[in-house]
Amino acid sequence: MDDNVFEQLADKYDTAERKKSADIIVKRVRPELAGSTTASFIDYGSGTGLVSLALADLVESVLLVDSSGQMLEAAEAKISRRGLANCRVQHADFTKEIPEIKADIIFMSLVLLHIPDTEGMLRTLFRLINNGEKLIIVDFDKNERVHHPAVHHGFSYSRLKKQLSGAGFISTDISTFYRGRKIFMKKDASMFLAVSRKQAEQ
Ligand SMILES: Nc1ncnc2c1ncn2[C@@H]1O[C@H](COP(=O)(O)OP(=O)(O)OP(=O)(O)O)[C@@H](O)[C@H]1O
C-alpha cells in the first residue's frame, strides 16, 4: 500500500476523541522533556504516533515501537509527509521478543493497561533504558467503575510505585493531571503521569 492509503488509515484511527486525548497528553509531557535535546526517545505502543510525533522537536531521535504493523505504516506515512528526519519506526512486541535497542527515555502512553504482566514489562523497559535516564508512563488512575477482562482497571500510585522500584527504578514521581468524562471504557476517569529514574552508573 502507498503512503496515501496509510494516511487514510491514520485518519480513520485518529478519531476526534483520540486526538483530543493525545493533545492533553502532549501538553503534559512536553515540559518533562525540557533539556532533552540530546536524548534518544522510544515511544512503546506508539500507535500512529499521535503523541510522540508531537514531541519529536524536543529530543534527538524518536523510535516508535508498536506490535501492529498497520499502525506503524500509518505512522511512517505521517513521518514522511511531515519530513520528520529524526523519527523512525520498529515493529516489536516486548512481551514476545526483546530487540537489542536502548534509549535515554522510554515513554508509554495508555499502553501499560493493555499488558497483563505489568512487572515483567517494567523489568524489560528498565533494561532498555540507559543509566541515569528515565521511564515516563501515562495511564489511568485505578478506577473501580471499569471492568474488562483484558484490561487493567487503572493503576494505584502505591502499587505501581512498588512495582517500579521492584523493577529497579530508584525513584518515581507520580501525579494526576487530567480528569475527563467517559474517557476510560466510557467511564469518567483520570490520567496520571509517572516519571521513574534509573540510577546513573557508579
Ligand atoms: N504488547 C504490545 N506491544 C507493543 N504495542 C502494543 C502492545 N499491546 C498494544 N500495543 C499497541 O498499543 C496501542 C494501544 O493499544 P490498543 O490498540 O490495545 O488500544 P486502543 O485500540 O488504543 O484501545 P483503547 O482506546 O482502549 O486504548 C496500539 O497501537 C497497539 O498496537
Tab-separated table of C-alpha atoms and ligand atoms in Angstrom:
chain	number	residue	atom	x	y	z
A	1	MET	CA	0.000	0.000	0.000
A	2	ASP	CA	1.265	3.504	-0.684
A	3	ASP	CA	1.571	6.327	1.845
A	4	ASN	CA	-1.802	7.691	0.851
A	5	VAL	CA	-3.606	4.541	1.917
A	6	PHE	CA	-1.850	4.605	5.262
A	7	GLU	CA	-2.659	8.264	5.741
A	8	GLN	CA	-6.306	7.329	5.232
A	9	LEU	CA	-5.895	4.543	7.764
A	10	ALA	CA	-4.413	7.027	10.235
A	11	ASP	CA	-7.329	9.376	9.568
A	12	LYS	CA	-9.703	6.545	10.385
A	13	TYR	CA	-7.847	5.536	13.532
A	14	ASP	CA	-7.114	9.077	14.708
A	15	THR	CA	-10.661	9.912	15.756
A	16	ALA	CA	-11.544	13.283	17.253
A	17	GLU	CA	-11.637	11.593	20.660
A	18	ARG	CA	-8.133	10.115	20.304
A	19	LYS	CA	-6.756	13.413	19.003
A	20	LYS	CA	-8.240	15.261	21.959
A	21	SER	CA	-6.714	12.888	24.469
A	22	ALA	CA	-3.373	12.952	22.594
A	23	ASP	CA	-3.365	16.780	22.747
A	24	ILE	CA	-3.942	16.692	26.502
A	25	ILE	CA	-1.097	14.186	26.960
A	26	VAL	CA	1.294	16.102	24.684
A	27	LYS	CA	0.670	19.284	26.664
A	28	ARG	CA	1.548	17.498	29.918
A	29	VAL	CA	4.606	15.632	28.593
A	30	ARG	CA	6.337	18.472	26.696
A	31	PRO	CA	7.597	20.250	29.854
A	32	GLU	CA	9.042	16.922	31.087
A	33	LEU	CA	11.289	16.873	28.017
A	34	ALA	CA	12.801	20.298	28.586
A	35	GLY	CA	16.583	19.922	28.332
A	36	SER	CA	16.357	16.575	26.472
A	37	THR	CA	17.634	17.738	23.080
A	38	THR	CA	20.349	15.078	23.038
A	39	ALA	CA	18.094	12.252	24.251
A	40	SER	CA	17.051	9.168	22.342
A	41	PHE	CA	13.353	8.516	22.922
A	42	ILE	CA	11.296	5.348	22.452
A	43	ASP	CA	7.502	5.515	22.353
A	44	TYR	CA	6.404	1.973	23.219
A	45	GLY	CA	2.923	1.177	21.858
A	46	SER	CA	3.070	4.323	19.766
A	47	GLY	CA	0.065	3.602	17.547
A	48	THR	CA	0.065	6.087	14.681
A	49	GLY	CA	2.323	8.476	16.610
A	50	LEU	CA	-0.391	10.912	17.663
A	51	VAL	CA	1.555	11.753	20.818
A	52	SER	CA	5.222	11.137	20.064
A	53	LEU	CA	5.373	12.851	16.671
A	54	ALA	CA	4.271	15.992	18.517
A	55	LEU	CA	7.256	15.608	20.866
A	56	ALA	CA	9.902	14.959	18.201
A	57	ASP	CA	11.193	18.546	18.142
A	58	LEU	CA	12.258	18.235	21.797
A	59	VAL	CA	14.547	15.196	21.561
A	60	GLU	CA	17.349	13.975	19.335
A	61	SER	CA	15.585	10.887	17.967
A	62	VAL	CA	12.238	9.135	18.284
A	63	LEU	CA	11.696	5.416	17.755
A	64	LEU	CA	8.033	4.474	17.511
A	65	VAL	CA	7.604	0.849	18.568
A	66	ASP	CA	4.320	-0.996	18.175
A	67	SER	CA	3.105	-4.581	17.802
A	68	SER	CA	0.772	-3.519	14.979
A	69	GLY	CA	2.379	-3.210	11.555
A	70	GLN	CA	-0.601	-1.228	10.264
A	71	MET	CA	-0.289	1.396	12.987
A	72	LEU	CA	3.379	1.783	12.130
A	73	GLU	CA	2.713	2.123	8.410
A	74	ALA	CA	0.252	4.900	9.218
A	75	ALA	CA	2.902	6.483	11.466
A	76	GLU	CA	5.525	6.206	8.707
A	77	ALA	CA	3.209	7.959	6.259
A	78	LYS	CA	2.894	10.864	8.708
A	79	ILE	CA	6.671	10.925	9.293
A	80	SER	CA	7.415	11.178	5.591
A	81	ARG	CA	4.666	13.748	4.901
A	82	ARG	CA	5.907	15.952	7.745
A	83	GLY	CA	9.586	15.409	6.875
A	84	LEU	CA	10.445	14.332	10.428
A	85	ALA	CA	14.027	13.264	9.815
A	86	ASN	CA	14.666	12.185	13.431
A	87	CYS	CA	11.733	9.724	13.634
A	88	ARG	CA	11.589	6.053	12.645
A	89	VAL	CA	9.507	3.011	13.452
A	90	GLN	CA	10.188	-0.521	14.676
A	91	HIS	CA	7.770	-3.416	14.728
A	92	ALA	CA	8.065	-5.250	18.060
A	93	ASP	CA	6.187	-6.751	20.957
A	94	PHE	CA	8.409	-6.798	24.032
A	95	THR	CA	6.158	-9.405	25.684
A	96	LYS	CA	7.293	-11.849	22.991
A	97	GLU	CA	10.765	-10.774	21.945
A	98	ILE	CA	13.033	-8.006	23.135
A	99	PRO	CA	15.093	-6.321	20.435
A	100	GLU	CA	18.639	-5.072	21.034
A	101	ILE	CA	17.735	-1.435	21.497
A	102	LYS	CA	18.473	1.146	24.170
A	103	ALA	CA	17.143	4.630	24.843
A	104	ASP	CA	17.568	7.531	27.227
A	105	ILE	CA	13.826	7.938	27.644
A	106	ILE	CA	11.132	5.318	27.202
A	107	PHE	CA	7.607	6.651	27.044
A	108	MET	CA	4.448	4.600	27.269
A	109	SER	CA	1.068	6.258	26.926
A	110	LEU	CA	-2.147	4.327	27.666
A	111	VAL	CA	-0.453	1.025	26.834
A	112	LEU	CA	0.547	-0.466	30.205
A	113	LEU	CA	-3.143	-1.085	30.936
A	114	HIS	CA	-3.255	-3.498	27.973
A	115	ILE	CA	-0.291	-5.563	29.193
A	116	PRO	CA	-1.220	-8.386	31.580
A	117	ASP	CA	2.220	-8.799	33.207
A	118	THR	CA	2.915	-5.260	34.458
A	119	GLU	CA	6.010	-6.220	36.445
A	120	GLY	CA	7.536	-8.187	33.565
A	121	MET	CA	7.079	-5.228	31.217
A	122	LEU	CA	8.570	-2.769	33.727
A	123	ARG	CA	11.627	-5.014	34.169
A	124	THR	CA	12.058	-5.182	30.390
A	125	LEU	CA	11.800	-1.413	29.988
A	126	PHE	CA	14.277	-0.901	32.841
A	127	ARG	CA	16.888	-2.963	30.971
A	128	LEU	CA	16.437	-0.928	27.782
A	129	ILE	CA	16.905	2.470	29.471
A	130	ASN	CA	20.404	3.943	29.653
A	131	ASN	CA	21.839	4.517	33.147
A	132	GLY	CA	20.813	7.809	34.703
A	133	GLU	CA	17.816	8.179	32.395
A	134	LYS	CA	14.073	7.693	32.705
A	135	LEU	CA	10.762	5.985	32.029
A	136	ILE	CA	7.663	8.131	31.519
A	137	ILE	CA	4.281	6.437	31.876
A	138	VAL	CA	0.908	7.991	31.163
A	139	ASP	CA	-2.056	5.876	32.171
A	140	PHE	CA	-5.350	5.853	34.020
A	141	ASP	CA	-5.674	6.045	37.774
A	142	LYS	CA	-7.256	2.997	39.390
A	143	ASN	CA	-10.946	3.074	38.545
A	144	GLU	CA	-13.482	0.776	40.183
A	145	ARG	CA	-16.095	1.687	37.556
A	146	VAL	CA	-14.130	-0.062	34.803
A	147	HIS	CA	-14.438	-3.813	34.317
A	148	HIS	CA	-12.849	-5.522	31.358
A	149	PRO	CA	-11.213	-8.949	31.296
A	150	ALA	CA	-8.316	-7.880	29.049
A	151	VAL	CA	-7.500	-4.507	30.576
A	152	HIS	CA	-6.176	-3.383	33.979
A	153	HIS	CA	-8.730	-1.061	35.553
A	154	GLY	CA	-6.102	1.615	36.005
A	155	PHE	CA	-3.235	1.744	38.494
A	156	SER	CA	-2.912	2.833	42.107
A	157	TYR	CA	0.080	5.048	42.893
A	158	SER	CA	1.278	2.861	45.752
A	159	ARG	CA	1.148	-0.472	43.880
A	160	LEU	CA	2.702	0.951	40.719
A	161	LYS	CA	5.486	2.639	42.702
A	162	LYS	CA	6.249	-0.676	44.384
A	163	GLN	CA	6.330	-2.452	41.008
A	164	LEU	CA	8.615	0.227	39.540
A	165	SER	CA	11.003	0.008	42.435
A	166	GLY	CA	10.898	-3.811	42.184
A	167	ALA	CA	11.919	-3.430	38.541
A	168	GLY	CA	14.978	-1.423	39.624
A	169	PHE	CA	13.996	2.245	39.328
A	170	ILE	CA	15.420	4.392	42.141
A	171	SER	CA	12.598	6.932	42.321
A	172	THR	CA	9.186	7.688	40.876
A	173	ASP	CA	7.172	10.917	40.873
A	174	ILE	CA	3.505	10.454	40.054
A	175	SER	CA	0.750	12.998	39.688
A	176	THR	CA	-2.741	13.076	38.241
A	177	PHE	CA	-3.011	15.724	35.557
A	178	TYR	CA	-6.399	15.346	33.919
A	179	ARG	CA	-9.910	14.268	34.795
A	180	GLY	CA	-12.400	13.727	31.985
A	181	ARG	CA	-15.858	12.445	31.233
A	182	LYS	CA	-16.207	8.986	29.684
A	183	ILE	CA	-12.528	8.737	28.747
A	184	PHE	CA	-11.821	5.195	30.060
A	185	MET	CA	-14.104	2.490	28.639
A	186	LYS	CA	-16.862	5.127	28.535
A	187	LYS	CA	-16.453	5.884	32.243
A	188	ASP	CA	-15.336	9.121	33.863
A	189	ALA	CA	-11.662	8.759	34.726
A	190	SER	CA	-8.382	10.487	35.485
A	191	MET	CA	-4.918	10.158	33.973
A	192	PHE	CA	-1.573	10.260	35.758
A	193	LEU	CA	1.976	10.860	34.629
A	194	ALA	CA	4.760	8.885	36.319
A	195	VAL	CA	8.440	9.652	35.853
A	196	SER	CA	10.805	6.934	37.088
A	197	ARG	CA	14.575	7.260	37.200
A	198	LYS	CA	17.279	4.690	36.630
A	199	GLN	CA	20.430	5.179	38.663
A	200	ALA	CA	23.469	6.601	36.911
A	201	GLU	CA	26.399	4.179	36.766
A	202	GLN	CA	28.555	4.424	39.880
B	1	LIG	N1	2.293	-5.757	23.773
B	1	LIG	C1	2.324	-4.696	22.966
B	1	LIG	N2	3.482	-4.300	22.399
B	1	LIG	C2	3.550	-3.220	21.591
B	1	LIG	N3	2.498	-2.458	21.289
B	1	LIG	C3	1.303	-2.800	21.824
B	1	LIG	C4	1.148	-3.928	22.680
B	1	LIG	N4	-0.163	-4.010	23.049
B	1	LIG	C5	-0.794	-2.988	22.434
B	1	LIG	N5	0.082	-2.262	21.699
B	1	LIG	C6	-0.206	-1.077	20.883
B	1	LIG	O1	-0.585	-0.035	21.758
B	1	LIG	C7	-1.545	0.783	21.123
B	1	LIG	C8	-2.755	0.899	22.013
B	1	LIG	O2	-3.267	-0.397	22.310
B	1	LIG	P1	-4.695	-0.937	21.861
B	1	LIG	O3	-4.802	-0.958	20.399
B	1	LIG	O4	-4.929	-2.248	22.539
B	1	LIG	O5	-5.610	0.100	22.421
B	1	LIG	P2	-6.599	1.000	21.624
B	1	LIG	O6	-7.104	0.352	20.362
B	1	LIG	O7	-5.933	2.318	21.529
B	1	LIG	O8	-7.774	0.966	22.624
B	1	LIG	P3	-8.025	1.968	23.776
B	1	LIG	O9	-8.675	3.142	23.105
B	1	LIG	O10	-8.918	1.176	24.683
B	1	LIG	O11	-6.695	2.307	24.418
B	1	LIG	C9	-1.856	0.154	19.767
B	1	LIG	O12	-1.163	0.839	18.760
B	1	LIG	C10	-1.371	-1.264	19.927
B	1	LIG	O13	-0.951	-1.826	18.692
